[in-house]
DNA sequence: CATGAATGAGGGTTCATTCAT
DNA sequence: AATGAATGAACCCTCATTCAT
């Protein structure tokens, strides 16, 4: 539609930041336009609607994420390594597209109920499948404890990873790889001192 | 203020469910009134404003929660037991007031910026203090690994616990105590099989 | 309707004060009820509606006023004395029912357009008639200047008298009779020093 | 703010007429929009709020008025001439901005209590100062009667001048200068035939 | 590309009024 | 006589969206 995809990308980045900071419903189109240095009406030259803006933000994020996830999964690692790679890619995604992830984390549940955002529900199902499979295979292979409640563990893992988007700031003290390592250490081996009485 | 606290409590429960399901900003006062079987204007006989409704929901939740937390902390357990008790109380609170916790989890960041909701920021600081202290004492006592990044661990723990409010349904397959146990097993001892190569 | 006319009169006095202080439209029924120490709905035991309250206030004021005016007019004084008596009665009315007069002064123009308040327009016409006649007779009798613009003078006189209700406080430094005397001195003989060059 | 001051001025004139006719509180924003041939919401493209509309109307009126008053006062006339000039300017202002003056006359007392409209109270104080000084100097110079009650006279003069806005119609039988002359004749020399027994 | 001006729906809220108790 | 609770209409205002320029 618009002849300048760069301007589009700039506007999407601006919108994502505002959406992430204030919430989708609480953010007015005018607020985004202000941040972009234009009038509200002018945004409609670039986008069809407010909905289409979040949609594009979320699709962009999920497309990129699944590109990386699929590469990881196609590599056919053993479960522990698969988990490590998925978690690392997730934190990298937070590093690259923090606002988009924050929007996904906060708004996707409400948005997914609407037809336009059915892709969110689809992605979520695929996500769940991926993790459940990985965890099950890990248990089967003896890499993970045999007494794990797989669904519960999946939920904990999923939430902790994404919720990091709400506090992570790029360029801060920890690189995404460091955070991933720390997180995996906690989840895999626990925070308790092993042979403590 | 209003001499019928029962009706108030009913209305607060109704409002909490709607807020939790749709988000605070996306929920109109009319929507709440519908769910309560009355007209929008009638809500204003019981409450001053939409803001005052969430405020009361959140204050009620935090007051009860801190009552229990303070009891735990006053008991002077060793760090591992303190952690166990705090996590268990948290899941119990989710069991009792799921919607309130979900609202807290999703909206408190945006709300806390407003003067009216300064108590949210205060509670958050106290929360952080409590966990950081518990973790530090645990490390000092040799109960937790010496190489923990305390702040990072705090964030992971905090988020995973509260985010459970978004999927937990009371009366489901798992009691809050079971979920707490499972969660603690994961966080304390990890999900990895201990002596796996 | 109500078996206690005293309570009614109290309530009317209270309402008149609030209406005078804040304006009819800006005053809510609840505000009046607050001032009377009851709930808004309870007022409807005594009165049919908000309109009926002002109506009763204004009718009471005009009935009393016209009672006095009619007595003055029936006395058949010469024009100057008639004017003096009318002005004095007006300031006495302000002294007795200041709030009612203030309401009349501020709201009657807007209210008079409505059928229910047609008596206001009727009173205004009678008022105008009375003053025009008095002034004309005064001119004819040589008591007032021959070159007066009667209608203009009527308007000035009418407005200045009633507008005093907006600042007059009973029990203040000036009695209504004093104010009337001062006012008449100004209007009849002017404020200028007679033989000033 | 808005780059089309003409439209703004048109809308302000329309709003002033409606406010003057019905009263500020009794006038809905929708009513103004109707009179302007647009929808209620559209007014908010031009103005921040209903309050800001009256504010701009009243500020415009007072700014212009004080511009003229200050010129008169700076000329250093003798008291009688000052009074004549002030009254004449007042009626001219009514001629030019009748609705604004009518709003000022009817609503300023209630509005002045609010912080936003503090400039009304300030103007009123300056107004009072100006008239009291003029009258006092007139008495001192022997131009006005020595036995005048200055404050009382000020109130009468102030009210009669402004209250004329409630009946004056531009383009009618009397020019503002004629009305001023008639008014001054009454106030200065009285309406009584001088040597009447 | 962007603006200026408007629309129409819906937002939170207030209010006069009603009525069973 | 008065309360407690509710109604329904209207209020001021915000918002996503449109479109001629």
XYZ file of N, CA and C in Angstrom, chain B residues 39-142:
312
model
N -28.175 -1.235 35.598
C -27.739 -0.236 34.626
C -26.453 0.430 35.089
N -25.753 0.977 34.113
C -24.440 1.555 34.407
C -24.519 2.591 35.525
N -25.487 3.471 35.407
C -25.579 4.534 36.405
C -25.771 4.010 37.817
N -26.429 2.865 37.925
C -26.723 2.315 39.255
C -25.461 1.930 40.012
N -24.419 1.616 39.278
C -23.167 1.266 39.950
C -22.672 2.423 40.804
N -23.016 3.627 40.381
C -22.501 4.806 41.074
C -23.215 5.084 42.384
N -24.217 4.298 42.657
C -24.780 4.373 44.000
C -23.848 3.682 44.987
N -23.143 2.694 44.493
C -22.289 1.907 45.383
C -20.835 2.353 45.360
N -20.400 2.842 44.200
C -18.988 3.206 44.064
C -18.851 4.593 43.462
N -17.730 5.229 43.794
C -17.510 6.582 43.312
C -17.163 6.629 41.835
N -16.429 5.642 41.406
C -15.922 5.676 40.040
C -15.401 4.299 39.651
N -15.115 4.163 38.383
C -14.512 2.921 37.898
C -13.172 2.697 38.609
N -12.393 3.762 38.705
C -11.115 3.664 39.408
C -11.286 3.136 40.827
N -12.283 3.658 41.511
C -12.448 3.257 42.910
C -12.819 1.778 43.007
N -13.414 1.254 41.962
C -13.740 -0.179 41.975
C -12.470 -1.019 41.912
N -11.623 -0.763 40.927
C -10.353 -1.521 40.895
C -9.554 -1.276 42.136
N -9.548 -0.044 42.596
C -8.759 0.239 43.793
C -9.196 -0.675 44.933
N -10.499 -0.777 45.126
C -10.994 -1.592 46.225
C -10.667 -3.066 46.012
N -10.760 -3.506 44.774
C -10.403 -4.896 44.471
C -8.944 -5.159 44.820
N -8.085 -4.258 44.365
C -6.649 -4.476 44.555
C -6.237 -4.311 46.014
N -6.823 -3.332 46.679
C -6.499 -3.148 48.088
C -6.925 -4.375 48.898
N -8.102 -4.873 48.601
C -8.590 -6.055 49.312
C -7.644 -7.225 49.144
N -7.210 -7.425 47.916
C -6.287 -8.521 47.639
C -4.965 -8.334 48.379
N -4.402 -7.127 48.262
C -3.088 -6.898 48.872
C -3.148 -6.938 50.394
N -4.230 -6.417 50.955
C -4.356 -6.448 52.418
C -4.362 -7.875 52.929
N -5.171 -8.696 52.272
C -5.239 -10.090 52.710
C -3.896 -10.788 52.522
N -3.303 -10.557 51.351
C -2.031 -11.212 51.057
C -0.957 -10.847 52.072
N -0.859 -9.548 52.361
C 0.187 -9.125 53.292
C -0.093 -9.598 54.712
N -1.363 -9.737 55.030
C -1.686 -10.337 56.324
C -1.042 -11.715 56.446
N -1.176 -12.502 55.401
C -0.613 -13.862 55.443
C 0.908 -13.851 55.340
N 1.423 -13.027 54.434
C 2.877 -12.929 54.307
C 3.501 -12.529 55.644
N 2.912 -11.515 56.288
C 3.497 -11.021 57.539
C 3.521 -12.113 58.598
N 2.456 -12.921 58.616
C 2.435 -14.036 59.559
C 3.595 -15.004 59.290
N 3.777 -15.302 58.014
C 4.883 -16.197 57.634
C 6.221 -15.620 58.066
N 6.421 -14.322 57.741
C 7.718 -13.709 58.025
C 7.963 -13.596 59.519
N 6.886 -13.349 60.266
C 7.032 -13.206 61.714
C 7.410 -14.522 62.377
N 7.135 -15.630 61.673
C 7.419 -16.945 62.274
C 8.912 -17.226 62.353
N 9.710 -16.509 61.551
C 11.156 -16.655 61.624
C 11.681 -18.011 61.201
N 11.075 -18.561 60.160
C 11.583 -19.852 59.643
C 12.941 -19.671 59.000
N 13.561 -20.800 58.708
C 14.780 -20.753 57.902
C 14.381 -20.439 56.460
N 15.312 -19.926 55.638
C 14.980 -19.399 54.303
C 14.186 -20.366 53.407
N 14.613 -21.628 53.353
C 13.879 -22.559 52.486
C 12.431 -22.693 52.907
N 12.210 -22.784 54.202
C 10.845 -22.918 54.694
C 10.054 -21.626 54.473
N 10.725 -20.498 54.658
C 10.068 -19.218 54.376
C 9.622 -19.166 52.922
N 10.533 -19.543 52.049
C 10.199 -19.533 50.623
C 9.005 -20.452 50.356
N 9.067 -21.623 50.908
C 7.981 -22.573 50.705
C 6.650 -21.987 51.170
N 6.681 -21.382 52.339
C 5.441 -20.834 52.901
C 4.927 -19.658 52.068
N 5.836 -18.797 51.638
C 5.401 -17.639 50.833
C 4.782 -18.090 49.517
N 5.436 -19.038 48.869
C 4.913 -19.531 47.587
C 3.557 -20.195 47.801
N 3.462 -20.972 48.857
C 2.181 -21.644 49.110
C 1.070 -20.633 49.368
N 1.370 -19.608 50.175
C 0.356 -18.579 50.422
C -0.029 -17.861 49.135
N 0.947 -17.664 48.264
C 0.654 -16.986 46.997
C -0.332 -17.792 46.167
N -0.071 -19.089 46.050
C -0.990 -19.915 45.257
C -2.361 -20.026 45.927
N -2.354 -20.009 47.247
C -3.655 -20.005 47.943
C -4.433 -18.722 47.640
N -3.689 -17.612 47.576
C -4.356 -16.342 47.270
C -4.927 -16.365 45.857
N -4.174 -16.962 44.957
C -4.692 -17.108 43.588
C -5.958 -17.957 43.617
N -5.944 -18.980 44.460
C -7.120 -19.853 44.573
C -8.337 -19.078 45.085
N -8.104 -18.241 46.071
C -9.200 -17.505 46.687
C -9.653 -16.311 45.844
N -8.690 -15.566 45.321
C -9.026 -14.319 44.622
C -8.346 -14.236 43.263
N -8.535 -15.299 42.491
C -7.905 -15.366 41.182
C -8.066 -14.093 40.359
N -9.282 -13.640 40.154
C -9.446 -12.449 39.329
C -8.665 -11.242 39.852
N -8.694 -11.036 41.150
C -7.953 -9.898 41.698
C -6.464 -10.031 41.395
N -5.941 -11.239 41.552
C -4.519 -11.447 41.266
C -4.226 -11.221 39.787
N -5.131 -11.705 38.937
C -4.917 -11.517 37.498
C -4.888 -10.037 37.142
N -5.790 -9.279 37.750
C -5.796 -7.830 37.508
C -4.487 -7.224 37.988
N -4.087 -7.624 39.181
C -2.837 -7.113 39.731
C -1.679 -7.394 38.777
N -1.631 -8.594 38.296
C -0.541 -9.012 37.428
C -0.528 -8.215 36.118
N -1.712 -7.998 35.556
C -1.755 -7.388 34.233
C -1.745 -5.864 34.280
N -2.398 -5.279 35.271
C -2.624 -3.835 35.225
C -1.780 -3.013 36.186
N -1.181 -3.683 37.189
C -0.583 -2.864 38.241
C 0.545 -1.984 37.725
N 1.253 -2.459 36.717
C 2.365 -1.649 36.227
C 1.865 -0.294 35.703
N 0.818 -0.326 34.902
C 0.291 0.927 34.357
C -0.394 1.765 35.442
N -1.123 1.090 36.318
C -1.858 1.830 37.353
C -0.919 2.495 38.354
N 0.167 1.769 38.710
C 1.041 2.241 39.782
C 1.605 3.631 39.507
N 1.609 4.032 38.228
C 2.160 5.339 37.880
C 1.249 6.480 38.341
N 0.010 6.158 38.675
C -0.932 7.201 39.061
C -1.003 7.343 40.577
N -1.132 8.570 41.019
C -1.057 8.857 42.447
C -2.042 8.009 43.259
N -3.225 7.890 42.724
C -4.250 7.130 43.432
C -3.808 5.710 43.747
N -2.955 5.171 42.888
C -2.557 3.779 43.054
C -1.124 3.642 43.563
N -0.689 4.656 44.283
C 0.665 4.625 44.823
C 0.862 3.418 45.738
N -0.207 2.952 46.354
C -0.069 1.799 47.252
C 0.408 0.555 46.501
N 0.168 0.520 45.191
C 0.657 -0.612 44.409
C 2.175 -0.606 44.340
N 2.721 0.592 44.102
C 4.174 0.702 44.047
C 4.779 0.383 45.413
N 4.126 0.868 46.461
C 4.632 0.608 47.815
C 4.646 -0.888 48.101
N 3.561 -1.556 47.727
C 3.482 -2.989 47.964
C 4.564 -3.729 47.184
N 4.772 -3.253 45.954
C 5.768 -3.908 45.115
C 7.167 -3.808 45.728
N 7.447 -2.623 46.278
C 8.756 -2.449 46.920
C 8.910 -3.388 48.119
N 7.848 -3.483 48.903
C 7.893 -4.350 50.075
C 8.063 -5.812 49.642
N 7.372 -6.138 48.584
C 7.456 -7.472 48.015
C 8.890 -7.805 47.611
N 9.471 -6.864 46.900
C 10.848 -7.063 46.425
C 11.798 -7.234 47.610
N 11.650 -6.356 48.572
C 12.473 -6.411 49.786
C 12.391 -7.794 50.430
N 11.167 -8.251 50.591
C 10.932 -9.533 51.244
C 11.652 -10.667 50.532
N 11.491 -10.710 49.222
C 12.098 -11.812 48.477
C 13.611 -11.703 48.423
N 14.097 -10.477 48.198
C 15.560 -10.335 48.137
C 16.183 -10.767 49.453
N 15.602 -10.349 50.541
C 16.124 -10.720 51.856
C 16.104 -12.234 52.051
N 14.979 -12.832 51.730
C 14.866 -14.282 51.901
C 15.908 -15.031 51.072
N 16.072 -14.571 49.828
C 17.039 -15.250 48.958
C 18.468 -15.062 49.478
N 18.765 -13.805 49.884
C 20.115 -13.535 50.387
C 20.422 -14.360 51.633
N 19.480 -14.400 52.535
C 19.697 -15.182 53.753
C 19.867 -16.662 53.429
N 19.121 -17.092 52.413
C 19.241 -18.485 51.992
C 20.621 -18.788 51.447
N 21.146 -17.861 50.682
C 22.498 -18.044 50.147
C 23.501 -18.046 51.298
N 23.332 -17.077 52.200
C 24.256 -16.959 53.338
C 24.230 -18.215 54.199
N 23.057 -18.801 54.329
C 22.926 -19.987 55.178
C 23.316 -21.264 54.446
N 23.686 -21.130 53.170
C 24.064 -22.329 52.422
C 22.872 -23.129 51.925
